[in-house]
PDB file of C-alpha atoms in Angstrom:
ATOM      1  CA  UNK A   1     391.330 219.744 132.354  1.00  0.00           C
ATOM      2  CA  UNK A   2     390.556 222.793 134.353  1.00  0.00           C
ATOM      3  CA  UNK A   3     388.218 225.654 132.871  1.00  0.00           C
ATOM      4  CA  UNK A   4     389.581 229.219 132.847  1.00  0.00           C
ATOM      5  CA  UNK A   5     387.010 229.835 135.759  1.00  0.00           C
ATOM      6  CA  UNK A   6     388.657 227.186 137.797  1.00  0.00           C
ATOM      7  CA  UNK A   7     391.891 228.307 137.010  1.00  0.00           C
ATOM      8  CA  UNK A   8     390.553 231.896 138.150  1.00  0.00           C
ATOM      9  CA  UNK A   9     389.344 230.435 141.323  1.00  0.00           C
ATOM     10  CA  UNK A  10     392.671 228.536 142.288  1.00  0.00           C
ATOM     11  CA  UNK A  11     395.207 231.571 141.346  1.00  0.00           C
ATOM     12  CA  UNK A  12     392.764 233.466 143.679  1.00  0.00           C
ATOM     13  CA  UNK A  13     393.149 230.743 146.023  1.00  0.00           C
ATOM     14  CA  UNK A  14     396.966 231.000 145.600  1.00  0.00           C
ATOM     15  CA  UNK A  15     396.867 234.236 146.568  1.00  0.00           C
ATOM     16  CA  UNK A  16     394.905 234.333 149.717  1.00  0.00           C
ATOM     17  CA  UNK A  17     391.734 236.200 147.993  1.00  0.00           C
ATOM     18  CA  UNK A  18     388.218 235.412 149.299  1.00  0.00           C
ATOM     19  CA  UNK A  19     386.393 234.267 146.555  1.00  0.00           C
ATOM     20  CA  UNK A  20     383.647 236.754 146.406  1.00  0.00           C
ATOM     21  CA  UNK A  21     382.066 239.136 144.003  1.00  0.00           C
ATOM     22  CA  UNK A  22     384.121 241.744 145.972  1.00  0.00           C
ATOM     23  CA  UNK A  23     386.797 240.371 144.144  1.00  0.00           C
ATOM     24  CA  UNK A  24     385.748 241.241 140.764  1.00  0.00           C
ATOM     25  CA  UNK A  25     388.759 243.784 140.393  1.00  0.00           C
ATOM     26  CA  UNK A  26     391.035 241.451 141.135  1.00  0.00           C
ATOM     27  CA  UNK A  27     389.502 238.239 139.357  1.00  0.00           C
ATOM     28  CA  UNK A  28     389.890 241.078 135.994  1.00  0.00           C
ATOM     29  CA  UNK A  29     393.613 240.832 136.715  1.00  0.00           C
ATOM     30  CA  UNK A  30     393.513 237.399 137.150  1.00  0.00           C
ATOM     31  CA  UNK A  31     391.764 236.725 133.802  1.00  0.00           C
ATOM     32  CA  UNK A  32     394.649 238.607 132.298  1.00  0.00           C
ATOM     33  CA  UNK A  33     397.731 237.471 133.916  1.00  0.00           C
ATOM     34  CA  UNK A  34     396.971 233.562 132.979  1.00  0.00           C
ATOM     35  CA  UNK A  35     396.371 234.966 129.682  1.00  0.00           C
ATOM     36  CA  UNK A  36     399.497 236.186 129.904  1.00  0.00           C
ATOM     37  CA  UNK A  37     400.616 233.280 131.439  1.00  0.00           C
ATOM     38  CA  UNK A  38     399.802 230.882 128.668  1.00  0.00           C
ATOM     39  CA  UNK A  39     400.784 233.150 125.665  1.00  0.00           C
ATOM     40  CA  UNK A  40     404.137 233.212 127.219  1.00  0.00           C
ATOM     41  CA  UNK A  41     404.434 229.724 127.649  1.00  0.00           C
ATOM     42  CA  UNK A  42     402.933 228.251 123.954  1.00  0.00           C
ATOM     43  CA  UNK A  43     405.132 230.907 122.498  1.00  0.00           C
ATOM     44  CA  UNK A  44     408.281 229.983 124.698  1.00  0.00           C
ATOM     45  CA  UNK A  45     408.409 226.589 124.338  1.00  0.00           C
ATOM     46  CA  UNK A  46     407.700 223.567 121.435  1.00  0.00           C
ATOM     47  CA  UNK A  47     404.516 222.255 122.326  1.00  0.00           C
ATOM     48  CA  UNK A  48     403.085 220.157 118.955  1.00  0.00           C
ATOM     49  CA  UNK A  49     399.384 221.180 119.980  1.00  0.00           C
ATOM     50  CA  UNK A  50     400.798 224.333 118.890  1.00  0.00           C
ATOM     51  CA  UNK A  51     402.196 223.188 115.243  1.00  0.00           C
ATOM     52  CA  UNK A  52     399.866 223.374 111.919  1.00  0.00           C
ATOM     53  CA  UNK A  53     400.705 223.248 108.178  1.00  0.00           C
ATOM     54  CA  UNK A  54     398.952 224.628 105.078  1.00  0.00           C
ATOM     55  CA  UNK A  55     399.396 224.139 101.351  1.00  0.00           C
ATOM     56  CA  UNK A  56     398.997 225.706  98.617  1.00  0.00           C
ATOM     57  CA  UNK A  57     400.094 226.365  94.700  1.00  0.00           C
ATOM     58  CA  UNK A  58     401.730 228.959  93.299  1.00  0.00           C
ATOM     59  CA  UNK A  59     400.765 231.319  90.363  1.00  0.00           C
ATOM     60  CA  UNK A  60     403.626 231.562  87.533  1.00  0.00           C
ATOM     61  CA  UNK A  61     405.259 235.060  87.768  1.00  0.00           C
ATOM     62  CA  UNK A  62     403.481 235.819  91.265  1.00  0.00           C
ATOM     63  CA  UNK A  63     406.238 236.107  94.310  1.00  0.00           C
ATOM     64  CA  UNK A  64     403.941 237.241  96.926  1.00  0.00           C
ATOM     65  CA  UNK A  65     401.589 235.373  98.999  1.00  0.00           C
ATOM     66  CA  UNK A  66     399.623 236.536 102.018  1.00  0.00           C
ATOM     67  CA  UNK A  67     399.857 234.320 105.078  1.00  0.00           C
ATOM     68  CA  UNK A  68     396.861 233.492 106.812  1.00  0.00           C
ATOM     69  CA  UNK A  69     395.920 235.083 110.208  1.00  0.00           C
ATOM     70  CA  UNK A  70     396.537 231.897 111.785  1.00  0.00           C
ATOM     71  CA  UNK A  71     399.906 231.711 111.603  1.00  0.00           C
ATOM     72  CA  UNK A  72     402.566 233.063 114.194  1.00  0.00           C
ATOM     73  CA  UNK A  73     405.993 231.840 113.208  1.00  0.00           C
ATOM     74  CA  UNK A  74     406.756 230.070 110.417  1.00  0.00           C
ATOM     75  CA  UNK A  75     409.180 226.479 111.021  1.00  0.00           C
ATOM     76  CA  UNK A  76     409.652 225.843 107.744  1.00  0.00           C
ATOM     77  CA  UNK A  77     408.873 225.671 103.654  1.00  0.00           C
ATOM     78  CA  UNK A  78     408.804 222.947 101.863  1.00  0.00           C
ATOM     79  CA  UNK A  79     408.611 222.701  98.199  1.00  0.00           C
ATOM     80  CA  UNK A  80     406.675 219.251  97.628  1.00  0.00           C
ATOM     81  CA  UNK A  81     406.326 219.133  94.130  1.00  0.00           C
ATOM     82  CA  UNK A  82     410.383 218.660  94.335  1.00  0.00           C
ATOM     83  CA  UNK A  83     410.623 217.228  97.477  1.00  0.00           C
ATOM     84  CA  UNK A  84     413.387 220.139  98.834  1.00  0.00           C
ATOM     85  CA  UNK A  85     413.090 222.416 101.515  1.00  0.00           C
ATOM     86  CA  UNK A  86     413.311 226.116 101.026  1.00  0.00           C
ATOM     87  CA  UNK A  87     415.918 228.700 102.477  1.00  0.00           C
ATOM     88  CA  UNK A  88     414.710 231.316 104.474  1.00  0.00           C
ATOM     89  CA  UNK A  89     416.341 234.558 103.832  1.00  0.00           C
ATOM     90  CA  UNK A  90     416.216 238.065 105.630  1.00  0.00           C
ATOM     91  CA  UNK A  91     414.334 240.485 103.680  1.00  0.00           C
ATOM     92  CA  UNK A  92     417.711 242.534 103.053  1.00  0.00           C
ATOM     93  CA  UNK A  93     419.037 239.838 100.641  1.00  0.00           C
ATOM     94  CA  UNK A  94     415.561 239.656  99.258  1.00  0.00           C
ATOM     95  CA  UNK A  95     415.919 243.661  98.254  1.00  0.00           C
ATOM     96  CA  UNK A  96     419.466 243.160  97.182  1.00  0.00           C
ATOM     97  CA  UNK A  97     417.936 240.273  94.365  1.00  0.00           C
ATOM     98  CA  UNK A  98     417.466 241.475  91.043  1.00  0.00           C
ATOM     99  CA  UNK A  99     413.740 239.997  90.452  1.00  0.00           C
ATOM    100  CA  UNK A 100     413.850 236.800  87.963  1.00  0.00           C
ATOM    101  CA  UNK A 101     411.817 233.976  86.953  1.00  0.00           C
ATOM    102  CA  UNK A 102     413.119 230.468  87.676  1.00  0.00           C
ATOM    103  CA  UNK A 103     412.763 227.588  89.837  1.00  0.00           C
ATOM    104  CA  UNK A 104     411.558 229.059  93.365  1.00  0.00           C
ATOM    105  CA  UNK A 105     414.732 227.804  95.974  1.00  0.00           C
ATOM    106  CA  UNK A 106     414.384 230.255  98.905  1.00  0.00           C
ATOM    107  CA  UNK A 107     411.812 232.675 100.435  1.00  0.00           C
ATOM    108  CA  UNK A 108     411.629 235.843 103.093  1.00  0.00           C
ATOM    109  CA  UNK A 109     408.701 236.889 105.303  1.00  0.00           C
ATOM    110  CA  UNK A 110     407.639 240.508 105.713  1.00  0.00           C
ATOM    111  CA  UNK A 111     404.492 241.084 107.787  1.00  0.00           C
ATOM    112  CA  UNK A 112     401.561 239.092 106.596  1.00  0.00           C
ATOM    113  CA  UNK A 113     403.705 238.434 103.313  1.00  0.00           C
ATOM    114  CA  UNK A 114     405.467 235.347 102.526  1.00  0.00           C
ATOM    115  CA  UNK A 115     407.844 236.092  99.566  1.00  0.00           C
ATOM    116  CA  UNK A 116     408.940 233.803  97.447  1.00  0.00           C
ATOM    117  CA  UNK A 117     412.393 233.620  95.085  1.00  0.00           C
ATOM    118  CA  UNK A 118     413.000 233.688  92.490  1.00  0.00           C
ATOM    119  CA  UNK A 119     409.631 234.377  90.600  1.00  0.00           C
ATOM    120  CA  UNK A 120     407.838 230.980  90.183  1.00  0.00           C
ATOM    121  CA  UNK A 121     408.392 229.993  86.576  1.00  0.00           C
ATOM    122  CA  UNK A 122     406.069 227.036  86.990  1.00  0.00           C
ATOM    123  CA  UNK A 123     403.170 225.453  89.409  1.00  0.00           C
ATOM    124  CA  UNK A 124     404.404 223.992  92.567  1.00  0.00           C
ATOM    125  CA  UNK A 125     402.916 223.305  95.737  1.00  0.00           C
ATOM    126  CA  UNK A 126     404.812 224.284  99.049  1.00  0.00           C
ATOM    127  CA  UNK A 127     403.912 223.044 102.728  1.00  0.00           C
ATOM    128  CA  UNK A 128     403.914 225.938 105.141  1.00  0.00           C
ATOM    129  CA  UNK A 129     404.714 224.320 108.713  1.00  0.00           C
ATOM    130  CA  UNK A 130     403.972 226.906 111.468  1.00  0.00           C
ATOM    131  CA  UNK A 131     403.560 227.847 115.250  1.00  0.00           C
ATOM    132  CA  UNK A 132     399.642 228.769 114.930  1.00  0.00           C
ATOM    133  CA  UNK A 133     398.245 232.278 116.523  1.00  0.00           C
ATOM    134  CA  UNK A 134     397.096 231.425 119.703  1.00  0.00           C
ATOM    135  CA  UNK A 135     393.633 232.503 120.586  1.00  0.00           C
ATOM    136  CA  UNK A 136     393.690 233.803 124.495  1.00  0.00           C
ATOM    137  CA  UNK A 137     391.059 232.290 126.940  1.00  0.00           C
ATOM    138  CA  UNK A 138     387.976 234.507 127.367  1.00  0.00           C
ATOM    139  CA  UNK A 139     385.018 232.063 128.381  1.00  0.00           C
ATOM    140  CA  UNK A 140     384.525 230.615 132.117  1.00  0.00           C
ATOM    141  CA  UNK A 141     384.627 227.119 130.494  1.00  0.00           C
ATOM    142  CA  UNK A 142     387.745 227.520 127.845  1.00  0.00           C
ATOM    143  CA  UNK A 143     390.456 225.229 128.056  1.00  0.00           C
ATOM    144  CA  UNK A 144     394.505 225.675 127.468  1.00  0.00           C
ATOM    145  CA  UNK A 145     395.338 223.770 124.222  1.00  0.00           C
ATOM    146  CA  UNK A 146     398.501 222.595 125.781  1.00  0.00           C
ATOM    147  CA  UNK A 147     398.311 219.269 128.026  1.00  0.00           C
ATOM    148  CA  UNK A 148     396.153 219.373 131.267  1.00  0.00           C
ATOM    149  CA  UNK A 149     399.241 218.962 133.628  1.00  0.00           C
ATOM    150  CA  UNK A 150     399.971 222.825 132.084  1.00  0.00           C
ATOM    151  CA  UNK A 151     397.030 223.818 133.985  1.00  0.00           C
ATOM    152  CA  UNK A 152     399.574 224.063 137.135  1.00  0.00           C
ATOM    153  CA  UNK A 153     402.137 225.851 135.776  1.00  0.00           C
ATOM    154  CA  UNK A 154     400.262 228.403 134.063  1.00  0.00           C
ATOM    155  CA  UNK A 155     398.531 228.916 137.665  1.00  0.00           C
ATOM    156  CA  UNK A 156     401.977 229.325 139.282  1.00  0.00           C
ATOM    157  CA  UNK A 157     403.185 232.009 136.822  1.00  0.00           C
ATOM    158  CA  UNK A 158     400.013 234.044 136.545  1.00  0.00           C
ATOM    159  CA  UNK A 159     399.820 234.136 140.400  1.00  0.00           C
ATOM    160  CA  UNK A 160     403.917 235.080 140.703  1.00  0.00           C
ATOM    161  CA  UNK A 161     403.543 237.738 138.575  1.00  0.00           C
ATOM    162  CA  UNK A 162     400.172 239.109 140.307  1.00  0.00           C
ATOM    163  CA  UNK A 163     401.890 238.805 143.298  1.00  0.00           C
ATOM    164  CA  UNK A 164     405.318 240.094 141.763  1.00  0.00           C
ATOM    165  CA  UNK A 165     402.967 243.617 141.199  1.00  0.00           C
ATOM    166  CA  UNK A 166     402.467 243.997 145.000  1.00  0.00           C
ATOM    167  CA  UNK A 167     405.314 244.915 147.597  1.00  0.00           C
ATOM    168  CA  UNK A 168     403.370 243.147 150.411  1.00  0.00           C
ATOM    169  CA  UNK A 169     403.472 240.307 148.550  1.00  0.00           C
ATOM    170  CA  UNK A 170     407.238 240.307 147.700  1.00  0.00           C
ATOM    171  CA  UNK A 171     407.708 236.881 149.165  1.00  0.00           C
ATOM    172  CA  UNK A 172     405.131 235.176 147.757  1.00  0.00           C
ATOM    173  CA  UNK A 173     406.070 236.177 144.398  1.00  0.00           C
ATOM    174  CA  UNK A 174     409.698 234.643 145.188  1.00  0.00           C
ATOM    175  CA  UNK A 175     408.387 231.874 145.741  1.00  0.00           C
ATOM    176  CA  UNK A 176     405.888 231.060 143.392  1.00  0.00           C
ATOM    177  CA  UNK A 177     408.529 231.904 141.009  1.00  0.00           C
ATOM    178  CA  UNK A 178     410.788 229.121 142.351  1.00  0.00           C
ATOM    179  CA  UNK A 179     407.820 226.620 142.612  1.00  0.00           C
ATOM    180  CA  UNK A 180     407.576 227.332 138.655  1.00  0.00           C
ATOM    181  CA  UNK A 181     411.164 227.194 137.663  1.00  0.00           C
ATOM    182  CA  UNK A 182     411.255 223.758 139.701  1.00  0.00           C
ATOM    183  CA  UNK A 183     408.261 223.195 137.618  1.00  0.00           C
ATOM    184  CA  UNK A 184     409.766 223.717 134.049  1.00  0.00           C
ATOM    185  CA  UNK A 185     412.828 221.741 135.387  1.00  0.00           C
ATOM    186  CA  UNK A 186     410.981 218.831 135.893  1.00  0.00           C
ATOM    187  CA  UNK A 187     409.698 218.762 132.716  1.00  0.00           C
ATOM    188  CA  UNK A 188     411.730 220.021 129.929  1.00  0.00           C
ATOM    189  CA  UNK A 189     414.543 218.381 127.023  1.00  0.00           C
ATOM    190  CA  UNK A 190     416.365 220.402 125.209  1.00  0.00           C
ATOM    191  CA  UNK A 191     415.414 220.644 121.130  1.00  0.00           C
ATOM    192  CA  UNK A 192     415.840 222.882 118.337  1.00  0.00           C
ATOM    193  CA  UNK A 193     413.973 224.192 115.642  1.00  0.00           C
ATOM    194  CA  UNK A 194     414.933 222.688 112.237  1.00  0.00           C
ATOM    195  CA  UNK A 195     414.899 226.217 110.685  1.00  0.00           C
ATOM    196  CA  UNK A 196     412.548 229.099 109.505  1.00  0.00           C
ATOM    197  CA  UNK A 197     411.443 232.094 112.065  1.00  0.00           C
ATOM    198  CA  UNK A 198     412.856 230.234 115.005  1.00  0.00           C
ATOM    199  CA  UNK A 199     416.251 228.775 113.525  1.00  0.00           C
ATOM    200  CA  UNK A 200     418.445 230.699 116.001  1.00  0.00           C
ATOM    201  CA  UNK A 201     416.474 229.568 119.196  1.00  0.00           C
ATOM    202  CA  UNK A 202     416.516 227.138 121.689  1.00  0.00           C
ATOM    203  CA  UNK A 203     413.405 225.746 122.513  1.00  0.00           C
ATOM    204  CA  UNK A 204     412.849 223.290 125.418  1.00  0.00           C
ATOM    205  CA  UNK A 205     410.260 220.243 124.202  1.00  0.00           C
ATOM    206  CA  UNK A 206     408.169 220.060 127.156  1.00  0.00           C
ATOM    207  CA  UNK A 207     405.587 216.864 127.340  1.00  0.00           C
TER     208      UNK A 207
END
């Protein structure tokens, strides 16, 4: 798997840059563009290096419960004490709800809030599944998460949009932008998300 140095070095490459330390300006925009790259990417599409779960219990009477940093976008609740899977609700119908106690059936998010309803009458423990934060490369020798043959197309996309940010290198852009459309083509089925923050998406499963 390539480092994020090596991945500097061949978008560079890809771009018909010398390889100097009189590229330092444009090795900064490099570093950020594959960034970029790979952000959009994980986020875009439903890569299982980028699933997680948590538990925990709930507190009787408590509704609110502060999701951890780590999470982006939540797939689903589960309630495993009963074995059933929560409904996810927009926080409109949450503020509609007149605020009981009972047997928790549905929740909302709001910001770093999950939200659950009604209020728990009794211990249960839910499964959070979620898309986890991603944490963007910084390090010469950092590594995508995703599989090492997405070392290529993250190269392709942060070096079309580079190039997409110069007129003299109009074509280029053009082209590295077909080179990675070919390149999702060749790689992508077609899934959906079960439900949860991405319910109305479709996400291609790329492996």
């Amino acid at each position: 798997m390539a480092t994020f140095k090596e991945m500097q070095d061949e978008v560079l490459e890809i771009l018909g840059q010398p390889n100097t330390a009189a590229t330092a300006n444009i090795r900064s925009r490099v570093k950020f563009y594959l960034n970029r790259a790979y952000l959009d990417a994980a986020y875009r599409f439903n890569f299982e290096e980028m699933h997680s779960e948590e538990t925990f219990e709930t507190v009787v009477g408590t509704d609110r419960y502060t999701i951890a940093t780590t999470v982006h976008s939540i797939i689903d609740v589960r309630d495993q004490t009963n074995g059933r899977l929560l409904k996810r609700v927009d926080i409109r119908a949450y503020d509609r709800t007149t605020r009981i106690s009972g047997d928790v059936f549905r929740y909302t998010r709001w910001g770093d809030c999950l939200i659950l309803d009604p209020n728990p009458s009794k211990v249960i423990t839910l499964l959070v599944r979620y898309i986890r934060t991603l944490t963007e490369l910084t390090a010469d020798a950092d590594v995508l998460i995703l599989s090492r043959d997405w070392d290529y197309g993250i190269m392709l996309r942060a070096a079309e949009m580079i190039a997409g940010t110069q007129k003299d290198l109009a074509g280029l852009a053009e082209m590295l932008g077909t080179r990675y459309l070919e390149y999702l083509n060749s790689r992508k089925k077609v899934a959906t998300w079960e439900t949860g923050d991405l319910s109305a998406q479709l996400s291609p499963r790329l492996q």
